[in-house]
Amino acid sequence: MAIEELSNSLPMMLYKALDTIMPKFRIIFKEFGITEPQARVLRILWQHETIALNELSSLSLITPPSLVGVIDRMELNGLVERNNSNIDRRKIIVNLTEKGEKLESKILPKVKKVYAEIESSMTKKDLNNTLFLLNKISLIYKK
Amino acid sequence: MAIEELSNSLPMMLYKALDTIMPKFRIIFKEFGITEPQARVLRILWQHETIALNELSSLSLITPPSLVGVIDRMELNGLVERNNSNIDRRKIIVNLTEKGEKLESKILPKVKKVYAEIESSMTKKDLNNTLFLLNKISLIYKK
DNA sequence: TATTAATAGTTAATATATTAACTAAAGTCC
DNA sequence: GGACTTTAGTTAATATATTAACTATTAATA
């Protein structure tokens, strides 16, 4: 398999994998009127309660310029709130509203069901190997 | 490693891998005034000379509504041409202009250099395993 | 063959992504 | 303490992505 062939290239295979699995998740998100980037933000906030926007950016892999709009729309939708930091006046602290909190128990079970579906389709070993290798790739240019 | 943890989830790891490698390619594309989706279209056309838009969509993993705009802009930039099919009047045939053809010898070598850089950072075996596993994932829901 | 279903391309509306530039607030260093 | 640098968040401009809906053709089938 010639790796430099476009259709077999690492980028295309990564995109193809995402195109395969993400629609399954998006169907769930749409039920609740949110998008995939918004769901990523929610999942982080379900763990953190409160978090600075820049850290939210790192964890969600959403760049700041995109994240500003994502948070804007989530705020309009009553899912999150923006607050100023007392310690560092440059920082914006994001936290969930009650509406945002309540979504966890509705969305997470359905999301986990899709994960289970994926795991059952490819052996746990393959999945772990994939994650291990993807992690290696993500470290290629670090330091 | 808890797979259902967001940061270790398959989707996030796929995104992280893409975020790691794609900027290296985009730097090249920008030199030539094109974007990443446009580069994908070019690479396909360098192999096909002429191709129907729907097949171009499948091979590039760019959905038709997005592809329409991508081709529009490439046409404006003088890289491709649209033509009607004689056989099936619904179809639009896309082909390169001379300008689009000439980019191959300039862009491909640089792209291959990045591939080589990636390969050298992670052993050929790991790369092949990754491609093999990603391929498996992309087949999960087929048939 | 008239009808119905499926396909190819497009448009529209909304949400994101990408890159560059800009403001405000900290941090550094002499 | 004032100049310089870095960081956090934002805005702007342009390009894509996503979903739904719509037009024109072609295929399928009763």
Short mmCIF file of C-alpha atoms (C1' of nucleotides) in Angstrom, two decimals:
data_model
loop_
_atom_site.label_atom_id
_atom_site.label_comp_id
_atom_site.label_asym_id
_atom_site.label_seq_id
_atom_site.Cartn_x
_atom_site.Cartn_y
_atom_site.Cartn_z
CA MET A 1 0.00 0.00 0.00
CA ALA A 2 1.64 3.16 -1.20
CA ILE A 3 1.37 5.58 1.67
CA GLU A 4 1.82 8.65 -0.47
CA GLU A 5 -1.21 7.67 -2.54
CA LEU A 6 -3.79 10.23 -1.55
CA SER A 7 -6.57 7.79 -0.73
CA ASN A 8 -4.30 5.77 1.53
CA SER A 9 -2.54 8.70 3.07
CA LEU A 10 -2.59 9.24 6.79
CA PRO A 11 -4.62 12.46 6.56
CA MET A 12 -7.26 10.91 4.34
CA MET A 13 -7.52 7.81 6.50
CA LEU A 14 -7.95 9.98 9.57
CA TYR A 15 -10.70 11.95 7.86
CA LYS A 16 -12.34 8.76 6.66
CA ALA A 17 -12.40 7.33 10.18
CA LEU A 18 -13.97 10.53 11.48
CA ASP A 19 -16.51 10.56 8.66
CA THR A 20 -17.45 7.04 9.65
CA ILE A 21 -18.03 7.52 13.33
CA MET A 22 -18.98 11.14 13.87
CA PRO A 23 -22.41 11.04 12.20
CA LYS A 24 -23.46 8.54 14.85
CA PHE A 25 -22.68 11.05 17.56
CA ARG A 26 -24.11 14.03 15.71
CA ILE A 27 -27.49 12.38 15.51
CA ILE A 28 -27.55 12.37 19.29
CA PHE A 29 -26.37 15.95 19.62
CA LYS A 30 -28.99 17.15 17.18
CA GLU A 31 -31.73 15.63 19.34
CA PHE A 32 -30.72 18.14 21.98
CA GLY A 33 -30.26 21.09 19.66
CA ILE A 34 -26.49 21.25 19.98
CA THR A 35 -23.60 20.81 17.57
CA GLU A 36 -20.53 18.65 17.87
CA PRO A 37 -18.18 21.43 19.01
CA GLN A 38 -20.78 22.48 21.55
CA ALA A 39 -21.00 18.91 22.80
CA ARG A 40 -17.24 18.87 23.27
CA VAL A 41 -17.48 22.00 25.38
CA LEU A 42 -20.28 20.49 27.43
CA ARG A 43 -18.35 17.32 28.14
CA ILE A 44 -15.43 19.35 29.43
CA LEU A 45 -17.65 21.52 31.60
CA TRP A 46 -19.36 18.46 33.04
CA GLN A 47 -15.96 17.57 34.44
CA HIS A 48 -14.72 21.00 35.41
CA GLU A 49 -17.64 23.06 36.66
CA THR A 50 -15.66 26.19 35.88
CA ILE A 51 -12.78 26.75 33.50
CA ALA A 52 -10.94 29.58 31.78
CA LEU A 53 -11.66 30.01 28.12
CA ASN A 54 -8.05 29.42 27.09
CA GLU A 55 -7.93 26.11 28.89
CA LEU A 56 -11.26 25.18 27.43
CA SER A 57 -9.71 25.85 24.05
CA SER A 58 -6.80 23.48 24.72
CA LEU A 59 -8.98 20.68 26.01
CA SER A 60 -11.62 20.94 23.31
CA LEU A 61 -9.13 21.39 20.47
CA ILE A 62 -11.19 24.36 19.36
CA THR A 63 -9.07 27.39 18.53
CA PRO A 64 -9.89 30.61 20.38
CA PRO A 65 -11.47 32.42 17.42
CA SER A 66 -13.86 29.52 16.86
CA LEU A 67 -14.48 28.99 20.52
CA VAL A 68 -15.63 32.59 20.99
CA GLY A 69 -18.52 31.96 18.62
CA VAL A 70 -19.28 28.54 20.05
CA ILE A 71 -19.55 29.99 23.56
CA ASP A 72 -21.58 32.92 22.24
CA ARG A 73 -24.18 30.57 20.83
CA MET A 74 -24.17 28.32 23.88
CA GLU A 75 -24.69 31.39 26.02
CA LEU A 76 -27.62 32.50 23.84
CA ASN A 77 -29.01 29.00 24.19
CA GLY A 78 -28.74 29.28 27.97
CA LEU A 79 -26.24 26.45 28.37
CA VAL A 80 -23.24 28.35 29.73
CA GLU A 81 -22.30 31.66 31.33
CA ARG A 82 -19.28 33.92 30.94
CA ASN A 83 -17.74 35.54 33.99
CA ASN A 84 -14.66 37.61 34.62
CA SER A 85 -11.78 36.31 36.66
CA ASN A 86 -10.95 38.25 39.81
CA ILE A 87 -7.36 37.07 39.76
CA ASP A 88 -6.45 37.75 36.16
CA ARG A 89 -8.60 40.37 34.52
CA ARG A 90 -7.72 39.12 31.06
CA LYS A 91 -9.41 35.81 31.69
CA ILE A 92 -12.96 34.77 31.00
CA ILE A 93 -14.34 32.03 33.20
CA VAL A 94 -16.93 29.75 31.64
CA ASN A 95 -19.38 27.72 33.67
CA LEU A 96 -22.52 25.71 33.08
CA THR A 97 -26.03 26.89 33.74
CA GLU A 98 -28.52 24.53 35.29
CA LYS A 99 -29.82 23.79 31.81
CA GLY A 100 -26.33 22.85 30.69
CA GLU A 101 -25.79 20.65 33.72
CA LYS A 102 -29.01 18.80 33.24
CA LEU A 103 -28.07 17.70 29.74
CA GLU A 104 -25.36 15.41 31.10
CA SER A 105 -27.68 12.68 32.29
CA LYS A 106 -29.59 12.78 29.02
CA ILE A 107 -26.74 12.93 26.52
CA LEU A 108 -23.94 10.92 28.13
CA PRO A 109 -25.77 7.57 28.25
CA LYS A 110 -26.56 7.81 24.54
CA VAL A 111 -23.00 8.80 23.72
CA LYS A 112 -21.65 5.87 25.71
CA LYS A 113 -23.95 3.58 23.83
CA VAL A 114 -22.31 4.64 20.57
CA TYR A 115 -18.86 4.09 22.05
CA ALA A 116 -19.96 0.62 23.07
CA GLU A 117 -21.24 0.05 19.56
CA ILE A 118 -17.88 1.02 18.12
CA GLU A 119 -15.96 -1.09 20.61
CA SER A 120 -18.08 -4.10 19.82
CA SER A 121 -17.35 -3.67 16.12
CA MET A 122 -13.60 -3.80 16.33
CA THR A 123 -12.22 -5.66 19.33
CA LYS A 124 -10.97 -3.85 22.36
CA LYS A 125 -7.42 -4.66 21.38
CA ASP A 126 -7.67 -2.93 18.01
CA LEU A 127 -9.26 0.07 19.63
CA ASN A 128 -6.54 0.33 22.24
CA ASN A 129 -3.86 -0.07 19.62
CA THR A 130 -5.47 2.65 17.56
CA LEU A 131 -5.57 5.02 20.51
CA PHE A 132 -1.98 4.18 21.35
CA LEU A 133 -0.80 4.88 17.81
CA LEU A 134 -2.86 8.04 17.46
CA ASN A 135 -1.32 9.27 20.66
CA LYS A 136 2.13 8.65 19.21
CA ILE A 137 1.23 10.68 16.15
CA SER A 138 -0.04 13.54 18.25
CA LEU A 139 3.34 13.68 19.96
CA ILE A 140 5.45 13.76 16.80
CA TYR A 141 6.24 17.43 16.87
CA LYS A 142 6.15 17.99 20.60
CA LYS A 143 9.32 19.49 22.00
CA MET B 1 -6.97 4.37 29.91
CA ALA B 2 -10.70 4.98 30.08
CA ILE B 3 -11.84 5.14 26.53
CA GLU B 4 -15.00 7.03 27.29
CA GLU B 5 -12.98 9.82 28.86
CA LEU B 6 -13.35 12.66 26.41
CA SER B 7 -9.66 13.43 26.05
CA ASN B 8 -8.83 9.81 25.33
CA SER B 9 -11.81 9.11 23.15
CA LEU B 10 -11.39 7.93 19.61
CA PRO B 11 -12.88 11.08 18.10
CA MET B 12 -10.64 13.38 20.13
CA MET B 13 -7.56 11.31 19.37
CA LEU B 14 -8.36 11.44 15.68
CA TYR B 15 -8.77 15.19 15.82
CA LYS B 16 -5.57 15.53 17.79
CA ALA B 17 -3.63 13.53 15.22
CA LEU B 18 -5.01 15.72 12.44
CA ASP B 19 -4.21 18.88 14.39
CA THR B 20 -0.67 17.64 14.70
CA ILE B 21 0.09 16.85 11.10
CA MET B 22 -2.15 19.03 8.96
CA PRO B 23 -0.53 22.39 9.75
CA LYS B 24 2.65 21.05 8.15
CA PHE B 25 0.79 20.48 4.91
CA ARG B 26 -1.19 23.71 5.06
CA ILE B 27 2.00 25.74 5.16
CA ILE B 28 2.86 24.28 1.78
CA PHE B 29 -0.58 24.83 0.31
CA LYS B 30 -0.60 28.44 1.42
CA GLU B 31 2.61 29.06 -0.50
CA PHE B 32 0.61 28.35 -3.62
CA GLY B 33 -2.49 30.22 -2.62
CA ILE B 34 -4.67 27.18 -2.14
CA THR B 35 -6.46 25.63 0.81
CA GLU B 36 -6.40 22.08 2.08
CA PRO B 37 -9.70 21.01 0.47
CA GLN B 38 -8.53 22.55 -2.77
CA ALA B 39 -5.28 20.61 -2.52
CA ARG B 40 -7.25 17.40 -2.10
CA VAL B 41 -9.17 18.17 -5.27
CA LEU B 42 -5.96 18.90 -7.12
CA ARG B 43 -4.35 15.65 -6.04
CA ILE B 44 -7.31 13.72 -7.37
CA LEU B 45 -7.33 15.60 -10.65
CA TRP B 46 -3.61 15.03 -11.10
CA GLN B 47 -4.51 11.34 -11.23
CA HIS B 48 -7.75 11.51 -13.21
CA GLU B 49 -7.46 14.28 -15.78
CA THR B 50 -11.26 14.41 -15.88
CA ILE B 51 -13.83 13.32 -13.34
CA ALA B 52 -17.50 13.82 -12.53
CA LEU B 53 -18.24 16.04 -9.59
CA ASN B 54 -20.01 13.32 -7.64
CA GLU B 55 -17.05 11.00 -7.91
CA LEU B 56 -14.75 13.85 -6.98
CA SER B 57 -16.88 14.26 -3.90
CA SER B 58 -16.47 10.61 -2.91
CA LEU B 59 -12.73 10.55 -3.43
CA SER B 60 -12.05 13.86 -1.70
CA LEU B 61 -14.43 13.19 1.19
CA ILE B 62 -15.88 16.64 0.54
CA THR B 63 -19.67 16.65 0.54
CA PRO B 64 -21.38 18.02 -2.58
CA PRO B 65 -22.58 21.28 -1.00
CA SER B 66 -19.05 22.10 0.13
CA LEU B 67 -17.48 20.89 -3.07
CA VAL B 68 -19.60 23.24 -5.16
CA GLY B 69 -17.99 26.19 -3.44
CA VAL B 70 -14.52 24.70 -3.52
CA ILE B 71 -14.76 24.17 -7.28
CA ASP B 72 -16.25 27.64 -7.73
CA ARG B 73 -13.23 29.22 -6.11
CA MET B 74 -10.78 26.98 -7.92
CA GLU B 75 -12.47 27.93 -11.17
CA LEU B 76 -12.18 31.61 -10.31
CA ASN B 77 -8.52 31.01 -9.55
CA GLY B 78 -8.07 29.41 -12.96
CA LEU B 79 -7.14 25.98 -11.63
CA VAL B 80 -10.05 23.90 -12.96
CA GLU B 81 -12.87 23.98 -15.50
CA ARG B 82 -16.46 22.76 -15.36
CA ASN B 83 -17.97 21.04 -18.39
CA ASN B 84 -21.21 19.28 -19.07
CA SER B 85 -21.35 15.57 -19.71
CA ASN B 86 -22.70 14.50 -23.09
CA ILE B 87 -23.78 11.13 -21.78
CA ASP B 88 -25.61 12.17 -18.63
CA ARG B 89 -26.85 15.71 -18.69
CA ARG B 90 -27.08 15.83 -14.92
CA LYS B 91 -23.35 15.44 -14.56
CA ILE B 92 -20.67 18.07 -14.34
CA ILE B 93 -17.24 17.07 -15.50
CA VAL B 94 -14.29 18.73 -13.81
CA ASN B 95 -10.87 18.97 -15.35
CA LEU B 96 -7.63 20.80 -14.72
CA THR B 97 -6.45 23.86 -16.55
CA GLU B 98 -2.82 24.15 -17.53
CA LYS B 99 -2.28 26.26 -14.44
CA GLY B 100 -3.73 23.48 -12.30
CA GLU B 101 -1.61 20.85 -13.99
CA LYS B 102 1.59 22.78 -13.53
CA LEU B 103 1.16 22.93 -9.78
CA GLU B 104 1.77 19.19 -9.47
CA SER B 105 5.51 19.33 -9.97
CA LYS B 106 5.79 22.20 -7.53
CA ILE B 107 3.53 21.00 -4.73
CA LEU B 108 3.92 17.21 -4.72
CA PRO B 109 7.63 17.13 -3.90
CA LYS B 110 7.10 19.31 -0.87
CA VAL B 111 4.12 17.26 0.24
CA LYS B 112 6.13 14.07 -0.05
CA LYS B 113 8.83 15.61 2.03
CA VAL B 114 6.35 16.09 4.85
CA TYR B 115 5.17 12.49 4.50
CA ALA B 116 8.79 11.40 4.75
CA GLU B 117 9.21 13.56 7.82
CA ILE B 118 6.23 11.89 9.46
CA GLU B 119 7.38 8.40 8.49
CA SER B 120 10.79 9.06 9.94
CA SER B 121 9.23 10.16 13.22
CA MET B 122 7.28 7.01 13.91
CA THR B 123 8.65 3.85 12.26
CA LYS B 124 7.15 2.46 9.13
CA LYS B 125 5.58 -0.34 11.13
CA ASP B 126 3.62 1.99 13.37
CA LEU B 127 2.47 3.97 10.39
CA ASN B 128 1.31 0.88 8.55
CA ASN B 129 -0.47 -0.39 11.63
CA THR B 130 -2.17 2.94 12.02
CA LEU B 131 -3.37 2.92 8.43
CA PHE B 132 -4.54 -0.65 8.81
CA LEU B 133 -6.53 0.14 11.93
CA LEU B 134 -7.96 3.36 10.54
CA ASN B 135 -9.11 1.41 7.55
CA LYS B 136 -10.86 -1.05 9.83
CA ILE B 137 -12.65 1.80 11.55
CA SER B 138 -13.76 3.26 8.26
CA LEU B 139 -15.40 -0.06 7.43
CA ILE B 140 -17.33 -0.43 10.68
CA TYR B 141 -20.70 0.56 9.34
CA LYS B 142 -20.28 -0.63 5.77
CA LYS B 143 -22.97 -3.07 4.76
"C1'" DT C 1 -45.72 4.81 -21.29
"C1'" DA C 2 -47.17 7.32 -17.24
"C1'" DT C 3 -45.69 7.23 -12.67
"C1'" DT C 4 -42.56 6.88 -9.16
"C1'" DA C 5 -38.08 6.58 -7.30
"C1'" DA C 6 -33.31 7.67 -7.40
"C1'" DT C 7 -29.31 10.51 -8.76
"C1'" DA C 8 -26.38 14.86 -9.72
"C1'" DG C 9 -25.80 19.24 -8.79
"C1'" DT C 10 -27.09 23.32 -6.59
"C1'" DT C 11 -28.87 26.86 -3.19
"C1'" DA C 12 -29.83 28.56 1.37
"C1'" DA C 13 -29.19 29.08 6.29
"C1'" DT C 14 -26.42 28.44 10.04
"C1'" DA C 15 -22.24 27.02 12.44
"C1'" DT C 16 -17.13 26.33 12.37
"C1'" DA C 17 -12.35 26.70 10.85
"C1'" DT C 18 -8.38 29.39 9.59
"C1'" DT C 19 -5.25 33.25 9.53
"C1'" DA C 20 -4.09 37.82 10.65
"C1'" DA C 21 -4.55 41.65 13.32
"C1'" DC C 22 -5.83 44.22 17.51
"C1'" DT C 23 -6.91 45.41 22.59
"C1'" DA C 24 -6.21 44.89 27.32
"C1'" DA C 25 -3.81 43.05 30.98
"C1'" DA C 26 0.08 40.63 33.00
"C1'" DG C 27 4.76 39.38 33.30
"C1'" DT C 28 9.97 40.58 32.49
"C1'" DC C 29 13.96 42.89 32.65
"C1'" DC C 30 17.07 46.59 33.03
"C1'" DG D 1 9.08 52.42 37.13
"C1'" DG D 2 8.98 52.39 31.98
"C1'" DA D 3 9.92 49.75 27.73
"C1'" DC D 4 9.38 45.12 25.88
"C1'" DT D 5 7.31 40.73 25.61
"C1'" DT D 6 3.82 37.47 26.34
"C1'" DT D 7 -0.85 36.00 27.19
"C1'" DA D 8 -6.16 36.01 26.91
"C1'" DG D 9 -9.78 37.16 24.46
"C1'" DT D 10 -11.81 39.14 20.58
"C1'" DT D 11 -12.86 40.85 15.76
"C1'" DA D 12 -12.66 40.56 10.78
"C1'" DA D 13 -12.38 38.32 6.33
"C1'" DT D 14 -12.61 34.33 3.86
"C1'" DA D 15 -13.31 29.38 3.21
"C1'" DT D 16 -15.64 25.02 4.66
"C1'" DA D 17 -18.96 21.99 6.92
"C1'" DT D 18 -23.61 20.54 7.83
"C1'" DT D 19 -28.45 19.87 7.06
"C1'" DA D 20 -32.52 20.57 4.49
"C1'" DA D 21 -34.74 21.59 0.48
"C1'" DC D 22 -35.19 22.11 -4.54
"C1'" DT D 23 -34.38 21.46 -9.84
"C1'" DA D 24 -33.33 18.75 -13.64
"C1'" DT D 25 -32.43 14.26 -15.30
"C1'" DT D 26 -32.34 9.57 -15.56
"C1'" DA D 27 -33.68 4.93 -14.02
"C1'" DA D 28 -37.13 1.68 -12.61
"C1'" DT D 29 -41.45 -0.41 -12.77
"C1'" DA D 30 -46.15 -1.32 -12.84
#
